[in-house]
Short mmCIF file of C-alpha atoms and ligand atoms in Angstrom, two decimals:
data_model
loop_
_atom_site.label_atom_id
_atom_site.label_comp_id
_atom_site.label_asym_id
_atom_site.label_seq_id
_atom_site.Cartn_x
_atom_site.Cartn_y
_atom_site.Cartn_z
CA MET A 275 6.68 25.37 4.48
CA PRO A 276 4.56 24.49 1.43
CA ALA A 277 2.73 21.18 1.23
CA LEU A 278 4.10 18.44 -1.03
CA ARG A 279 2.61 18.75 -4.52
CA ALA A 280 1.27 15.34 -5.48
CA ALA A 281 0.08 13.84 -8.75
CA ILE A 282 -2.33 10.92 -8.60
CA VAL A 283 -2.10 8.84 -11.75
CA GLY A 284 -5.14 6.61 -12.29
CA ALA A 285 -8.57 7.73 -11.06
CA GLY A 286 -9.90 4.28 -10.16
CA LEU A 287 -10.63 2.74 -6.76
CA ILE A 288 -7.13 3.20 -5.36
CA GLY A 289 -6.58 6.60 -6.97
CA MET A 290 -9.87 8.08 -5.77
CA ASP A 291 -9.38 6.84 -2.22
CA LEU A 292 -5.92 8.40 -2.25
CA PHE A 293 -7.47 11.63 -3.49
CA HIS A 294 -9.92 11.75 -0.53
CA ARG A 295 -7.20 10.71 1.91
CA ILE A 296 -4.75 13.39 0.79
CA ARG A 297 -7.41 16.07 1.12
CA GLU A 298 -7.52 15.20 4.85
CA VAL A 299 -3.84 15.98 5.51
CA ASP A 300 -2.27 19.40 5.46
CA ASP A 301 1.25 18.49 4.32
CA ILE A 302 0.30 17.06 0.90
CA GLU A 303 -1.88 18.69 -1.75
CA VAL A 304 -3.38 17.13 -4.87
CA ALA A 305 -1.69 19.11 -7.64
CA MET A 306 -3.11 17.03 -10.52
CA ILE A 307 -5.22 13.93 -11.11
CA ILE A 308 -4.04 12.20 -14.26
CA GLY A 309 -6.03 9.78 -16.39
CA ARG A 310 -5.65 8.60 -19.94
CA SER A 311 -9.08 9.44 -21.37
CA ARG A 312 -12.02 11.78 -20.83
CA THR A 313 -13.88 9.85 -18.16
CA ARG A 314 -16.92 11.21 -16.36
CA ARG A 315 -15.08 11.03 -13.03
CA LEU A 316 -12.21 13.18 -14.24
CA GLY A 317 -14.69 15.60 -15.80
CA GLN A 318 -16.46 15.99 -12.44
CA LEU A 319 -13.18 16.60 -10.63
CA GLY A 320 -12.31 19.24 -13.21
CA GLU A 321 -15.67 20.95 -12.64
CA GLN A 322 -14.93 20.98 -8.89
CA GLY A 323 -11.79 22.99 -9.61
CA TYR A 324 -9.11 20.32 -9.50
CA ALA A 325 -6.39 20.20 -12.12
CA VAL A 326 -7.04 17.11 -14.22
CA SER A 327 -5.27 15.61 -17.19
CA TYR A 328 -6.67 13.23 -19.79
CA ARG A 329 -3.38 12.46 -21.51
CA GLY A 330 -1.26 10.47 -19.11
CA LEU A 331 1.76 11.07 -16.90
CA VAL A 332 4.47 10.94 -19.55
CA GLU A 333 2.95 13.73 -21.65
CA GLU A 334 2.42 15.90 -18.57
CA LEU A 335 6.06 15.50 -17.53
CA ASP A 336 7.22 16.11 -21.11
CA ASP A 337 5.28 19.38 -21.00
CA GLY A 338 7.09 20.45 -17.82
CA ALA A 339 4.69 19.42 -15.05
CA ASP A 340 6.60 19.24 -11.78
CA PHE A 341 5.56 17.24 -8.72
CA ASP A 342 7.16 16.42 -5.37
CA VAL A 343 5.51 13.02 -5.35
CA ILE A 344 3.74 10.89 -7.93
CA PHE A 345 1.34 8.19 -6.78
CA ASP A 346 1.00 5.57 -9.52
CA ALA A 347 -2.42 3.86 -9.12
CA THR A 348 -2.77 2.54 -12.67
CA ASP A 349 -1.50 -0.89 -13.65
CA ALA A 350 1.61 -2.97 -12.99
CA ARG A 351 2.35 -3.17 -16.71
CA THR A 352 2.08 0.61 -17.15
CA HIS A 353 4.28 1.49 -14.21
CA PRO A 354 7.70 0.70 -15.77
CA GLY A 355 7.05 3.29 -18.52
CA HIS A 356 5.94 5.85 -15.94
CA TRP A 357 9.10 5.26 -13.93
CA GLU A 358 11.35 5.38 -16.99
CA ARG A 359 10.14 8.96 -17.58
CA ALA A 360 9.75 10.05 -13.94
CA ARG A 361 13.22 8.91 -12.91
CA THR A 362 14.64 11.83 -14.86
CA THR A 363 12.68 14.27 -12.63
CA ARG A 364 13.02 15.12 -8.95
CA SER A 365 9.71 13.42 -8.01
CA LEU A 366 9.41 10.61 -5.50
CA MET A 367 7.49 7.77 -7.15
CA VAL A 368 5.11 5.90 -4.83
CA ASP A 369 3.94 2.83 -6.71
CA LEU A 370 0.61 1.36 -5.65
CA THR A 371 0.71 -1.25 -8.41
CA PRO A 372 2.37 -4.64 -7.87
CA SER A 373 4.92 -3.91 -10.61
CA HIS A 374 7.93 -5.14 -8.65
CA VAL A 375 10.02 -2.18 -9.83
CA GLY A 376 10.68 -0.05 -6.74
CA VAL A 377 12.04 -0.78 -3.27
CA PRO A 378 9.32 -2.51 -1.23
CA VAL A 379 8.31 -0.58 1.88
CA VAL A 380 5.94 -1.53 4.69
CA PRO A 381 5.94 1.39 7.14
CA VAL A 382 6.21 -0.48 10.44
CA VAL A 383 8.94 -2.71 9.03
CA ASN A 384 11.30 -0.57 6.93
CA ILE A 385 10.02 2.96 6.36
CA ASP A 386 13.62 4.21 6.65
CA HIS A 387 14.17 2.75 3.14
CA VAL A 388 12.20 5.76 1.83
CA ARG A 389 15.36 7.76 2.36
CA HIS A 390 17.36 5.52 0.01
CA SER A 391 15.26 5.27 -3.15
CA MET A 392 13.14 7.49 -5.38
CA ASN A 393 10.84 4.62 -6.36
CA ILE A 394 8.97 3.09 -3.45
CA SER A 395 6.80 0.03 -4.02
CA MET A 396 3.86 -0.32 -1.65
CA VAL A 397 3.84 -4.05 -2.58
CA SER A 398 0.11 -4.88 -2.23
CA CYS A 399 -2.75 -4.63 0.24
CA ALA A 400 -2.07 -8.19 1.41
CA GLY A 401 1.64 -7.48 1.77
CA GLN A 402 0.90 -4.41 3.88
CA ALA A 403 -1.39 -6.47 6.13
CA SER A 404 0.71 -9.64 6.53
CA ILE A 405 4.37 -8.55 6.41
CA PRO A 406 4.27 -6.62 9.73
CA ILE A 407 3.15 -9.81 11.56
CA LEU A 408 5.59 -12.03 9.71
CA ALA A 409 8.55 -9.69 10.11
CA LYS A 410 8.00 -9.77 13.87
CA LEU A 411 7.21 -13.47 14.34
CA VAL A 412 9.74 -15.01 11.92
CA ALA A 413 12.54 -13.55 14.03
CA HIS A 414 11.18 -15.28 17.16
CA LEU A 415 9.93 -18.59 15.70
CA ALA A 416 12.44 -19.32 12.91
CA PRO A 417 9.86 -21.07 10.67
CA GLY A 418 10.87 -23.17 7.67
CA TYR A 419 7.84 -21.99 5.73
CA VAL A 420 5.16 -19.27 5.91
CA GLU A 421 1.80 -19.14 4.20
CA VAL A 422 -0.63 -16.24 3.78
CA THR A 423 -4.18 -16.46 2.45
CA ALA A 424 -6.24 -13.33 1.83
CA THR A 425 -9.90 -12.73 1.00
CA ALA A 426 -11.21 -9.41 -0.28
CA ALA A 427 -14.65 -8.23 -1.37
CA SER A 428 -15.13 -8.31 -5.12
CA SER A 429 -16.42 -4.73 -5.22
CA SER A 430 -13.14 -3.44 -3.77
CA PHE A 431 -11.08 -4.81 -6.67
CA GLY A 432 -11.21 -2.60 -9.75
CA PRO A 433 -10.47 -3.80 -13.32
CA GLY A 434 -6.82 -2.79 -12.87
CA THR A 435 -6.46 -5.05 -9.82
CA ARG A 436 -8.05 -7.96 -11.69
CA ARG A 437 -5.71 -7.48 -14.63
CA ASN A 438 -2.78 -7.52 -12.21
CA ALA A 439 -3.74 -10.77 -10.43
CA ASN A 440 -0.51 -12.60 -11.28
CA GLU A 441 1.66 -9.62 -10.36
CA PHE A 442 -0.30 -9.27 -7.10
CA ILE A 443 0.48 -12.88 -6.11
CA GLU A 444 4.13 -12.76 -7.18
CA SER A 445 5.09 -9.40 -5.74
CA THR A 446 3.36 -10.18 -2.43
CA ARG A 447 5.23 -13.49 -2.11
CA ASP A 448 8.54 -11.91 -3.09
CA ALA A 449 8.15 -9.04 -0.62
CA ILE A 450 7.30 -11.55 2.14
CA LEU A 451 10.56 -13.35 1.40
CA GLU A 452 12.57 -10.12 1.16
CA LEU A 453 11.21 -8.31 4.20
CA THR A 454 10.56 -11.08 6.73
CA GLY A 455 13.56 -13.39 6.45
CA SER A 456 11.42 -16.49 5.96
CA PRO A 457 13.24 -19.06 3.77
CA SER A 458 10.09 -20.11 1.95
CA ALA A 459 6.65 -18.53 1.39
CA LYS A 460 3.35 -19.10 -0.33
CA PHE A 461 0.65 -16.47 -0.90
CA MET A 462 -2.90 -17.14 -2.06
CA ALA A 463 -5.80 -14.73 -2.59
CA SER A 464 -9.50 -15.04 -3.25
CA VAL A 465 -12.08 -12.48 -4.27
CA SER A 466 -15.48 -12.94 -2.67
CA PRO A 467 -18.76 -11.90 -4.33
CA ALA A 468 -20.70 -12.58 -1.07
CA ARG A 469 -23.38 -10.17 0.13
CA PRO A 470 -23.02 -8.43 2.48
CA ALA A 471 -19.44 -7.89 1.35
CA PRO A 472 -16.90 -9.50 3.69
CA ASP A 473 -14.14 -7.55 5.41
CA PHE A 474 -10.60 -7.83 4.11
CA ARG A 475 -9.18 -10.83 6.01
CA LEU A 476 -5.96 -12.79 6.05
CA SER A 477 -4.73 -15.93 7.69
CA VAL A 478 -0.98 -15.77 8.39
CA SER A 479 0.68 -19.11 9.26
CA LEU A 480 4.24 -20.04 10.22
CA ALA A 481 5.14 -23.75 9.95
CA ASP A 482 8.12 -25.98 10.81
CA CYS A 483 9.18 -23.54 13.51
CA GLY A 484 12.66 -23.98 14.95
CA ARG A 485 11.56 -22.47 18.26
CA GLN A 486 8.45 -22.40 20.43
CA VAL A 487 7.22 -19.29 22.21
CA PRO A 488 4.55 -19.24 24.96
CA ASP A 489 1.09 -17.91 24.04
CA ALA A 490 1.42 -14.82 26.24
CA ASP A 491 4.68 -13.75 24.59
CA LEU A 492 3.31 -14.27 21.09
CA GLU A 493 0.14 -12.37 21.98
CA SER A 494 2.19 -9.46 23.18
CA LEU A 495 4.25 -9.45 19.96
CA VAL A 496 1.06 -9.51 17.87
CA GLN A 497 -0.38 -6.70 19.96
CA SER A 498 2.70 -4.54 19.38
CA VAL A 499 2.40 -5.05 15.61
CA GLN A 500 -1.30 -4.17 15.74
CA ASP A 501 -0.57 -0.96 17.65
CA GLY A 502 2.06 0.05 15.07
CA VAL A 503 -0.09 -0.57 11.99
CA ARG A 504 -3.10 1.15 13.57
CA ARG A 505 -1.22 4.44 13.46
CA TYR A 506 -1.99 4.63 9.72
CA SER A 507 -4.69 1.97 9.31
CA PRO A 508 -6.87 2.30 12.43
CA GLY A 509 -9.17 -0.60 11.48
CA TYR A 510 -6.32 -3.16 11.55
CA SER A 511 -6.67 -6.06 13.99
CA ALA A 512 -4.53 -9.16 14.53
CA ARG A 513 -5.22 -12.12 16.82
CA LEU A 514 -3.21 -15.24 17.64
CA THR A 515 -5.50 -18.21 16.90
CA CYS A 516 -3.16 -21.21 16.95
CA ASN A 517 0.15 -21.94 18.68
CA THR A 518 1.24 -25.57 18.37
CA PRO A 519 4.62 -27.17 17.65
CA GLU A 520 3.44 -27.67 14.04
CA VAL A 521 2.00 -24.26 13.21
CA VAL A 522 1.42 -20.76 14.55
CA THR A 523 -1.47 -18.83 13.00
CA VAL A 524 -2.49 -15.19 13.30
CA ASP A 525 -5.79 -13.99 11.87
CA VAL A 526 -5.75 -10.45 10.49
CA ALA A 527 -8.74 -8.31 9.54
CA VAL A 528 -8.67 -4.78 8.18
CA GLN A 529 -11.74 -2.57 8.21
CA ALA A 530 -11.83 0.79 6.52
CA VAL A 531 -12.72 3.67 8.83
CA ALA A 532 -12.52 6.46 6.22
CA ALA A 533 -15.94 8.09 5.76
CA THR A 534 -15.62 7.79 1.98
CA LEU A 535 -15.11 3.99 2.00
CA PRO A 536 -17.38 1.06 2.91
CA SER A 537 -15.98 -0.70 5.98
CA HIS A 538 -15.16 -3.87 4.00
CA ALA A 539 -12.64 -1.96 1.84
CA GLY A 540 -9.78 -2.39 4.31
CA ASN A 541 -7.56 -3.47 1.40
CA LEU A 542 -7.77 0.07 -0.01
CA GLU A 543 -7.32 1.70 3.37
CA ILE A 544 -4.19 -0.15 4.46
CA ILE A 545 -2.17 0.37 1.28
CA ASN A 546 -3.22 3.97 0.85
CA GLY A 547 -2.67 4.78 4.53
CA ALA A 548 0.83 3.35 4.15
CA ALA A 549 1.45 5.28 0.90
CA VAL A 550 0.54 8.58 2.57
CA GLN A 551 2.97 7.78 5.42
CA VAL A 552 5.72 7.20 2.86
CA ALA A 553 5.08 10.52 1.11
CA ARG A 554 4.96 12.42 4.40
CA LEU A 555 8.26 10.96 5.55
CA HIS A 556 9.81 11.87 2.19
CA GLY A 557 8.51 15.42 2.67
CA ARG A 558 10.07 15.66 6.10
CA SER A 559 13.35 14.13 4.90
CA SER A 560 13.61 16.48 1.95
CA GLY A 561 12.93 19.51 4.13
CA GLN A 562 9.52 20.36 2.72
CA ARG A 563 8.09 20.50 6.20
CA GLN A 564 10.94 21.35 8.50
CA GLY A 565 10.03 21.35 12.16
CA GLN A 566 7.64 18.40 11.84
CA PRO A 567 8.48 15.36 13.95
CA GLY A 568 10.25 12.73 11.83
CA ALA A 569 9.86 9.67 14.04
CA LEU A 570 10.23 6.37 12.20
CA MET A 571 7.40 3.92 12.64
CA THR A 572 8.56 0.54 13.83
CA ALA A 573 6.59 -2.15 15.60
N1 NAP B 713 -8.10 -2.43 -5.29
C1 NAP B 713 -7.22 -2.87 -4.40
O1 NAP B 713 -7.57 -3.43 -3.36
C2 NAP B 713 -5.75 -2.65 -4.61
C3 NAP B 713 -4.91 -2.76 -3.51
C4 NAP B 713 -3.55 -2.59 -3.70
C5 NAP B 713 -3.03 -2.33 -4.96
N2 NAP B 713 -3.87 -2.25 -6.02
C6 NAP B 713 -3.30 -1.97 -7.35
O2 NAP B 713 -3.63 -0.64 -7.72
C7 NAP B 713 -3.81 -0.56 -9.16
C8 NAP B 713 -5.19 0.04 -9.44
O3 NAP B 713 -6.18 -0.81 -8.90
P1 NAP B 713 -7.72 -0.35 -8.84
O4 NAP B 713 -8.43 -1.40 -8.06
O5 NAP B 713 -7.80 1.08 -8.40
O6 NAP B 713 -8.10 -0.45 -10.38
P2 NAP B 713 -9.07 0.50 -11.25
O7 NAP B 713 -10.26 0.87 -10.43
O8 NAP B 713 -9.26 -0.20 -12.54
O9 NAP B 713 -8.21 1.84 -11.46
C9 NAP B 713 -7.15 1.97 -12.36
C10 NAP B 713 -7.27 3.33 -13.00
O10 NAP B 713 -6.05 3.62 -13.69
C11 NAP B 713 -6.39 4.21 -14.93
N3 NAP B 713 -5.29 4.01 -15.85
C12 NAP B 713 -4.83 2.87 -16.40
N4 NAP B 713 -3.75 3.10 -17.17
C13 NAP B 713 -3.52 4.44 -17.09
C14 NAP B 713 -2.55 5.32 -17.65
N5 NAP B 713 -1.59 4.86 -18.46
N6 NAP B 713 -2.60 6.64 -17.35
C15 NAP B 713 -3.56 7.11 -16.53
N7 NAP B 713 -4.52 6.35 -15.96
C16 NAP B 713 -4.50 5.03 -16.25
C17 NAP B 713 -7.66 3.49 -15.35
O11 NAP B 713 -8.32 4.25 -16.33
P3 NAP B 713 -9.29 3.58 -17.43
O12 NAP B 713 -10.65 3.68 -16.80
O13 NAP B 713 -9.10 4.46 -18.62
O14 NAP B 713 -8.84 2.16 -17.63
C18 NAP B 713 -8.40 3.44 -14.02
O15 NAP B 713 -9.11 4.64 -13.78
C19 NAP B 713 -3.63 -1.99 -9.69
O16 NAP B 713 -2.30 -2.16 -10.14
C20 NAP B 713 -3.84 -2.85 -8.45
O17 NAP B 713 -3.16 -4.10 -8.52
C21 NAP B 713 -5.21 -2.38 -5.87
#
């Protein structure tokens, strides 16, 4: 069966990592890389033989371009217009921006939702890293409140990410509430200019817990989440660091293992690894690759 034909919209940090990542798999091909102006990067990709566009997604679709999947790696404020046009096509939209438009999906938590919507939101890098832990532990600890803090290296946040800072905070918090069952949540993020650049790290805390669980049981739950996420983000690690009646804390770190990324760019790796999983499952569901195993990923 043919590979899924994918468009990558936005040739920035997220878009270019997706481009390299998709070249590594045989069931998706990069059909077009779409920007909005004649940048040097797009020019180089064109010289290497890739189909590139300088005029944006909407014009390409208006001119009849046809894709199985569109990865939107532009900007949360641009995405609604992209979706307005793409929803009239047969393409699956995989939204890497924190636009809050599509159905939020975190593969180890609810990848089956890919079968029920044509616009999948990948939430955010911090959502992809924290929600698997929270979805597992909230069910066992019944906290009254959860809190996530994230730190990422400045060089791994492009101008688009900086412009979307508010959307990043809000959509991460909202997806935590929607996908974990916690009654209350706070999310905070900081961008570090330190040298050498720090790894992508999060502290995930659950407070006012209605139940207590022994260390060994919590450690085994955390381990099972880590094993699940590592299937698409191999540099993911999670460790229980505090278990008291007041608070349970899990420290998460994500390193990038892709040869094309510095190891501190785990924020790019985890969201893009998850996005590729989503597209592949869509391909299997829609019969593009019949005969491939279609196992759902749950931790
Ligand atoms: N970096 C991360 O860790 C991360 C993680 C998760 C999610 N995200 C989200 O992913 C998105 C991109 O982030 P980024 O860090 O990759 O930013 P970036 O490096 O600034 O990349 C954004 C790219 O999109 C292009 N673009 C903007 N509007 C466009 C349009 N209408 N049509 C085509 N291309 C367009 C920009 O082109 P110009 O050069 O012409 O502006 C730029 O090349 C943001 O929404 C961000 O919140 C980022």
